[in-house]
GROMACS .gro file of C-alpha atoms in nm:
model
  329
    1UNK     CA    1   7.235  10.192   5.718
    2UNK     CA    2   6.974  10.209   5.997
    3UNK     CA    3   7.250  10.255   6.257
    4UNK     CA    4   7.407  10.537   6.054
    5UNK     CA    5   7.072  10.709   6.017
    6UNK     CA    6   7.003  10.677   6.390
    7UNK     CA    7   7.343  10.825   6.469
    8UNK     CA    8   7.274  11.115   6.233
    9UNK     CA    9   6.940  11.185   6.397
   10UNK     CA   10   7.100  11.174   6.743
   11UNK     CA   11   7.363  11.428   6.643
   12UNK     CA   12   7.099  11.659   6.496
   13UNK     CA   13   6.872  11.641   6.800
   14UNK     CA   14   7.156  11.699   7.046
   15UNK     CA   15   7.280  11.998   6.852
   16UNK     CA   16   6.944  12.175   6.832
   17UNK     CA   17   6.952  12.504   7.021
   18UNK     CA   18   6.680  12.627   7.254
   19UNK     CA   19   6.559  12.984   7.228
   20UNK     CA   20   6.861  13.098   7.026
   21UNK     CA   21   7.124  12.978   7.272
   22UNK     CA   22   7.397  12.726   7.193
   23UNK     CA   23   7.335  12.397   7.375
   24UNK     CA   24   7.622  12.155   7.427
   25UNK     CA   25   7.554  11.806   7.561
   26UNK     CA   26   7.829  11.677   7.795
   27UNK     CA   27   7.849  11.297   7.842
   28UNK     CA   28   8.059  11.149   8.121
   29UNK     CA   29   8.082  10.780   8.212
   30UNK     CA   30   8.103  10.848   8.587
   31UNK     CA   31   7.800  10.856   8.818
   32UNK     CA   32   7.643  11.185   8.922
   33UNK     CA   33   7.733  11.139   9.290
   34UNK     CA   34   8.109  11.120   9.223
   35UNK     CA   35   8.286  11.436   9.332
   36UNK     CA   36   8.443  11.503   8.991
   37UNK     CA   37   8.102  11.480   8.825
   38UNK     CA   38   7.969  11.734   9.073
   39UNK     CA   39   8.248  11.967   8.956
   40UNK     CA   40   8.147  11.904   8.593
   41UNK     CA   41   7.791  12.002   8.678
   42UNK     CA   42   7.907  12.316   8.857
   43UNK     CA   43   8.128  12.403   8.558
   44UNK     CA   44   7.827  12.371   8.327
   45UNK     CA   45   7.607  12.582   8.554
   46UNK     CA   46   7.872  12.854   8.579
   47UNK     CA   47   7.922  12.863   8.202
   48UNK     CA   48   7.552  12.918   8.140
   49UNK     CA   49   7.529  13.180   8.414
   50UNK     CA   50   7.848  13.371   8.335
   51UNK     CA   51   7.793  13.373   7.958
   52UNK     CA   52   7.441  13.501   8.030
   53UNK     CA   53   7.288  13.205   7.849
   54UNK     CA   54   7.500  13.229   7.535
   55UNK     CA   55   7.622  12.875   7.600
   56UNK     CA   56   7.427  12.610   7.786
   57UNK     CA   57   7.598  12.281   7.877
   58UNK     CA   58   7.390  11.979   7.979
   59UNK     CA   59   7.578  11.706   8.171
   60UNK     CA   60   7.473  11.343   8.112
   61UNK     CA   61   7.632  11.129   8.385
   62UNK     CA   62   7.679  10.757   8.440
   63UNK     CA   63   7.733  10.663   8.076
   64UNK     CA   64   7.370  10.745   8.002
   65UNK     CA   65   7.445  10.908   7.667
   66UNK     CA   66   7.765  10.733   7.555
   67UNK     CA   67   7.976  10.459   7.711
   68UNK     CA   68   8.324  10.550   7.834
   69UNK     CA   69   8.509  10.419   7.530
   70UNK     CA   70   8.273  10.597   7.286
   71UNK     CA   71   8.290  10.953   7.420
   72UNK     CA   72   8.622  11.042   7.254
   73UNK     CA   73   8.491  10.956   6.908
   74UNK     CA   74   8.152  11.118   6.975
   75UNK     CA   75   8.318  11.452   7.051
   76UNK     CA   76   8.573  11.421   6.772
   77UNK     CA   77   8.306  11.357   6.509
   78UNK     CA   78   8.068  11.621   6.642
   79UNK     CA   79   7.793  11.389   6.770
   80UNK     CA   80   7.825  11.594   7.087
   81UNK     CA   81   8.017  11.917   7.134
   82UNK     CA   82   8.190  11.837   7.465
   83UNK     CA   83   8.254  11.537   7.690
   84UNK     CA   84   8.468  11.392   7.967
   85UNK     CA   85   8.674  11.083   7.907
   86UNK     CA   86   8.995  10.916   8.013
   87UNK     CA   87   9.234  10.962   7.723
   88UNK     CA   88   9.417  10.656   7.861
   89UNK     CA   89   9.132  10.454   7.706
   90UNK     CA   90   9.279  10.536   7.363
   91UNK     CA   91   9.656  10.479   7.374
   92UNK     CA   92   9.654  10.372   7.010
   93UNK     CA   93   9.556  10.729   6.917
   94UNK     CA   94   9.883  10.862   7.062
   95UNK     CA   95  10.134  10.732   7.319
   96UNK     CA   96  10.093  11.054   7.519
   97UNK     CA   97   9.740  10.947   7.611
   98UNK     CA   98   9.880  10.662   7.822
   99UNK     CA   99  10.131  10.873   8.013
  100UNK     CA  100   9.927  10.967   8.320
  101UNK     CA  101   9.818  10.607   8.376
  102UNK     CA  102  10.165  10.450   8.384
  103UNK     CA  103  10.201  10.277   8.721
  104UNK     CA  104  10.427  10.430   8.986
  105UNK     CA  105  10.540  10.708   8.753
  106UNK     CA  106  10.448  10.967   9.017
  107UNK     CA  107  10.431  10.905   9.389
  108UNK     CA  108  10.220  11.189   9.528
  109UNK     CA  109   9.986  11.476   9.448
  110UNK     CA  110  10.262  11.730   9.385
  111UNK     CA  111  10.425  11.510   9.124
  112UNK     CA  112  10.087  11.429   8.967
  113UNK     CA  113  10.007  11.800   8.926
  114UNK     CA  114  10.357  11.863   8.792
  115UNK     CA  115  10.305  11.593   8.529
  116UNK     CA  116   9.973  11.748   8.424
  117UNK     CA  117  10.138  12.088   8.390
  118UNK     CA  118  10.447  11.990   8.193
  119UNK     CA  119  10.261  11.756   7.957
  120UNK     CA  120   9.977  11.998   7.879
  121UNK     CA  121  10.132  12.181   7.579
  122UNK     CA  122  10.214  11.854   7.402
  123UNK     CA  123   9.871  11.712   7.482
  124UNK     CA  124   9.694  12.023   7.353
  125UNK     CA  125   9.881  11.997   7.025
  126UNK     CA  126   9.801  11.626   6.983
  127UNK     CA  127   9.432  11.696   7.045
  128UNK     CA  128   9.431  11.996   6.810
  129UNK     CA  129   9.551  11.771   6.527
  130UNK     CA  130   9.253  11.546   6.602
  131UNK     CA  131   9.007  11.837   6.580
  132UNK     CA  132   8.972  11.857   6.959
  133UNK     CA  133   9.019  12.132   7.218
  134UNK     CA  134   9.136  12.048   7.571
  135UNK     CA  135   8.909  12.234   7.814
  136UNK     CA  136   9.039  12.105   8.148
  137UNK     CA  137   9.177  11.795   8.314
  138UNK     CA  138   9.029  11.636   8.623
  139UNK     CA  139   9.277  11.476   8.860
  140UNK     CA  140   9.127  11.174   9.031
  141UNK     CA  141   9.211  11.008   9.358
  142UNK     CA  142   9.512  10.777   9.343
  143UNK     CA  143   9.440  10.439   9.194
  144UNK     CA  144   9.415  10.148   9.432
  145UNK     CA  145   9.305   9.787   9.400
  146UNK     CA  146   8.972   9.647   9.520
  147UNK     CA  147   8.990   9.276   9.590
  148UNK     CA  148   8.761   8.993   9.691
  149UNK     CA  149   9.057   8.818   9.854
  150UNK     CA  150   9.345   8.907  10.082
  151UNK     CA  151   9.665   8.981   9.890
  152UNK     CA  152   9.997   8.908  10.055
  153UNK     CA  153  10.237   8.788   9.785
  154UNK     CA  154  10.274   8.790   9.404
  155UNK     CA  155  10.141   8.434   9.394
  156UNK     CA  156   9.800   8.560   9.508
  157UNK     CA  157   9.750   8.729   9.170
  158UNK     CA  158   9.787   8.413   8.963
  159UNK     CA  159   9.460   8.346   8.783
  160UNK     CA  160   9.286   8.641   8.949
  161UNK     CA  161   9.022   8.805   8.727
  162UNK     CA  162   9.098   9.177   8.751
  163UNK     CA  163   8.888   9.447   8.590
  164UNK     CA  164   9.089   9.652   8.344
  165UNK     CA  165   8.985   9.950   8.134
  166UNK     CA  166   9.269  10.018   7.890
  167UNK     CA  167   9.595   9.881   7.752
  168UNK     CA  168   9.795  10.001   8.053
  169UNK     CA  169   9.590   9.829   8.320
  170UNK     CA  170   9.563   9.521   8.100
  171UNK     CA  171   9.942   9.510   8.077
  172UNK     CA  172   9.977   9.537   8.456
  173UNK     CA  173   9.747   9.240   8.506
  174UNK     CA  174   9.926   9.037   8.239
  175UNK     CA  175  10.265   9.100   8.399
  176UNK     CA  176  10.118   9.008   8.740
  177UNK     CA  177   9.989   8.676   8.596
  178UNK     CA  178   9.624   8.772   8.639
  179UNK     CA  179   9.337   8.759   8.390
  180UNK     CA  180   9.239   9.098   8.239
  181UNK     CA  181   8.860   9.144   8.241
  182UNK     CA  182   8.678   9.442   8.090
  183UNK     CA  183   8.387   9.604   8.270
  184UNK     CA  184   8.217   9.942   8.236
  185UNK     CA  185   8.302  10.186   8.521
  186UNK     CA  186   7.938  10.198   8.630
  187UNK     CA  187   7.913   9.816   8.647
  188UNK     CA  188   8.199   9.728   8.883
  189UNK     CA  189   7.966   9.641   9.173
  190UNK     CA  190   7.759   9.415   8.947
  191UNK     CA  191   8.075   9.244   8.822
  192UNK     CA  192   8.187   9.172   9.179
  193UNK     CA  193   7.841   9.054   9.285
  194UNK     CA  194   7.827   8.804   8.998
  195UNK     CA  195   8.194   8.692   9.036
  196UNK     CA  196   8.278   8.821   8.689
  197UNK     CA  197   8.581   8.985   8.853
  198UNK     CA  198   8.789   8.917   9.165
  199UNK     CA  199   8.958   9.256   9.166
  200UNK     CA  200   8.948   9.601   9.009
  201UNK     CA  201   9.186   9.891   8.968
  202UNK     CA  202   8.995  10.201   9.081
  203UNK     CA  203   9.005  10.482   9.335
  204UNK     CA  204   8.815  10.521   9.660
  205UNK     CA  205   8.538  10.715   9.488
  206UNK     CA  206   8.431  10.393   9.315
  207UNK     CA  207   8.418  10.205   9.643
  208UNK     CA  208   8.189  10.465   9.799
  209UNK     CA  209   7.971  10.550   9.499
  210UNK     CA  210   7.901  10.181   9.429
  211UNK     CA  211   7.909  10.062   9.794
  212UNK     CA  212   8.156   9.788   9.715
  213UNK     CA  213   8.167   9.682  10.081
  214UNK     CA  214   7.843   9.498  10.011
  215UNK     CA  215   8.036   9.261   9.780
  216UNK     CA  216   8.405   9.249   9.879
  217UNK     CA  217   8.625   9.303  10.184
  218UNK     CA  218   8.955   9.454  10.072
  219UNK     CA  219   9.086   9.779   9.930
  220UNK     CA  220   9.460   9.827   9.885
  221UNK     CA  221   9.583  10.188   9.861
  222UNK     CA  222   9.849  10.120   9.600
  223UNK     CA  223   9.875  10.479   9.471
  224UNK     CA  224   9.982  10.310   9.150
  225UNK     CA  225   9.870  10.609   8.943
  226UNK     CA  226   9.694  10.943   8.974
  227UNK     CA  227   9.467  10.916   8.669
  228UNK     CA  228   9.306  11.211   8.497
  229UNK     CA  229   8.995  11.242   8.290
  230UNK     CA  230   8.998  11.512   8.025
  231UNK     CA  231   8.713  11.741   7.929
  232UNK     CA  232   8.745  11.790   7.555
  233UNK     CA  233   8.544  11.988   7.301
  234UNK     CA  234   8.502  11.950   6.930
  235UNK     CA  235   8.739  12.207   6.779
  236UNK     CA  236   8.492  12.321   6.512
  237UNK     CA  237   8.228  12.379   6.781
  238UNK     CA  238   8.483  12.563   6.994
  239UNK     CA  239   8.581  12.788   6.704
  240UNK     CA  240   8.215  12.873   6.646
  241UNK     CA  241   8.197  13.044   6.986
  242UNK     CA  242   8.260  13.416   7.000
  243UNK     CA  243   8.582  13.538   7.164
  244UNK     CA  244   8.408  13.659   7.479
  245UNK     CA  245   8.241  13.322   7.540
  246UNK     CA  246   8.570  13.139   7.480
  247UNK     CA  247   8.750  13.362   7.730
  248UNK     CA  248   8.482  13.298   7.993
  249UNK     CA  249   8.490  12.920   7.939
  250UNK     CA  250   8.871  12.911   7.961
  251UNK     CA  251   8.866  13.103   8.290
  252UNK     CA  252   8.597  12.883   8.445
  253UNK     CA  253   8.776  12.569   8.319
  254UNK     CA  254   9.105  12.671   8.484
  255UNK     CA  255   8.925  12.743   8.811
  256UNK     CA  256   8.741  12.410   8.791
  257UNK     CA  257   9.066  12.220   8.733
  258UNK     CA  258   9.223  12.379   9.041
  259UNK     CA  259   8.911  12.319   9.250
  260UNK     CA  260   8.914  11.949   9.162
  261UNK     CA  261   9.282  11.922   9.256
  262UNK     CA  262   9.221  12.086   9.591
  263UNK     CA  263   8.944  11.836   9.667
  264UNK     CA  264   9.139  11.519   9.591
  265UNK     CA  265   9.321  11.474   9.923
  266UNK     CA  266   9.016  11.567  10.129
  267UNK     CA  267   8.795  11.331   9.934
  268UNK     CA  268   9.050  11.049   9.946
  269UNK     CA  269   9.058  11.063  10.326
  270UNK     CA  270   8.679  11.080  10.335
  271UNK     CA  271   8.632  10.783  10.101
  272UNK     CA  272   8.878  10.567  10.293
  273UNK     CA  273   8.708  10.655  10.623
  274UNK     CA  274   8.366  10.573  10.477
  275UNK     CA  275   8.484  10.235  10.348
  276UNK     CA  276   8.646  10.150  10.682
  277UNK     CA  277   8.328  10.254  10.864
  278UNK     CA  278   8.127  10.021  10.641
  279UNK     CA  279   8.351   9.729  10.738
  280UNK     CA  280   8.595   9.717  10.448
  281UNK     CA  281   8.964   9.653  10.517
  282UNK     CA  282   9.154   9.954  10.378
  283UNK     CA  283   9.529   9.901  10.389
  284UNK     CA  284   9.858   9.945  10.204
  285UNK     CA  285  10.016   9.666  10.005
  286UNK     CA  286  10.288   9.466  10.175
  287UNK     CA  287  10.648   9.573  10.111
  288UNK     CA  288  10.695   9.260   9.901
  289UNK     CA  289  10.398   9.344   9.676
  290UNK     CA  290  10.493   9.710   9.657
  291UNK     CA  291  10.839   9.619   9.529
  292UNK     CA  292  10.686   9.370   9.289
  293UNK     CA  293  10.454   9.628   9.132
  294UNK     CA  294  10.722   9.897   9.123
  295UNK     CA  295  10.933   9.657   8.914
  296UNK     CA  296  10.636   9.611   8.680
  297UNK     CA  297  10.603   9.991   8.661
  298UNK     CA  298  10.966  10.032   8.555
  299UNK     CA  299  10.922   9.773   8.282
  300UNK     CA  300  10.607   9.945   8.153
  301UNK     CA  301  10.772  10.289   8.152
  302UNK     CA  302  11.053  10.143   7.943
  303UNK     CA  303  10.801   9.991   7.701
  304UNK     CA  304  10.616  10.324   7.676
  305UNK     CA  305  10.937  10.511   7.595
  306UNK     CA  306  10.990  10.291   7.289
  307UNK     CA  307  10.669  10.437   7.141
  308UNK     CA  308  10.675  10.790   7.282
  309UNK     CA  309  11.010  10.889   7.135
  310UNK     CA  310  11.189  11.218   7.199
  311UNK     CA  311  10.875  11.404   7.309
  312UNK     CA  312  10.800  11.144   7.576
  313UNK     CA  313  11.162  11.142   7.689
  314UNK     CA  314  11.156  11.521   7.729
  315UNK     CA  315  10.843  11.508   7.946
  316UNK     CA  316  10.988  11.240   8.173
  317UNK     CA  317  11.316  11.431   8.196
  318UNK     CA  318  11.129  11.743   8.308
  319UNK     CA  319  10.922  11.539   8.553
  320UNK     CA  320  11.233  11.393   8.716
  321UNK     CA  321  11.433  11.716   8.712
  322UNK     CA  322  11.523  11.862   9.053
  323UNK     CA  323  11.356  12.193   8.971
  324UNK     CA  324  11.076  12.345   9.181
  325UNK     CA  325  10.771  12.131   9.224
  326UNK     CA  326  10.428  12.249   9.122
  327UNK     CA  327  10.255  12.369   9.441
  328UNK     CA  328   9.943  12.195   9.560
  329UNK     CA  329   9.632  12.413   9.518
   0.00000   0.00000   0.00000
């Protein structure tokens, strides 16, 4: 009962407006110095400025307000009005949430943006049924693998404790004969420093923001996935905004999504250069390991299709069609 009462008080306090304006609190599990978080902050600042104070959004970075796995529910239930989370953390909610995190489904930025575009209508509808509004999606740097040991063959993964963050990454580690280990995004460096993990799926932004070169020596640019985090709003809160404010937020959101996409390649090169400069070995997987993980990816895509049904099949068919590719911003 005490926990329920505390949660109620939190939701009331966070929803209280200041000086007649609407105030939305925006939790994100990623640190404030990550480039995507900087875009979230700029989005919030633009919304307040361009709505002339009708809507103020306060960003809470680094999991300071809610942990990564709790943000989806917090927004859905109205504890906060808006938040950023990886929908891939909740594949049990809908198979579509796992799509963007399937390994080796897309091989480059153009295909990643194409997947975001063709899957958006279906994703918006799934979220609408859950009382949520998709505001924008943030494309992250391609997912690589940080490792405390050199990796040369599939045997090197046996018994390796690898940080995972959802069903998909857990399944990869299981199929690779490793040991799935859960860790909060903000605690990867601590997990390496205390030998809780031997490896972690993550992008270069994690290596730089947490200075992982102080703890491990290897980063493998697998490009296994181009994950996205999704900024979602509570649908009731969204519907309470006047039409002019909604129009302004939608425009700024679309511009923010494109700005993030245009930064990904530049930031990836910068992160890799920074890690190399700090003494970390940044390299591609061997051909043997690449083929090994691509085989795992094909198996996982087949498993996903069994749950995703006709809608999932249609998205993959469109993704693999020879039609024009979505241009890079």
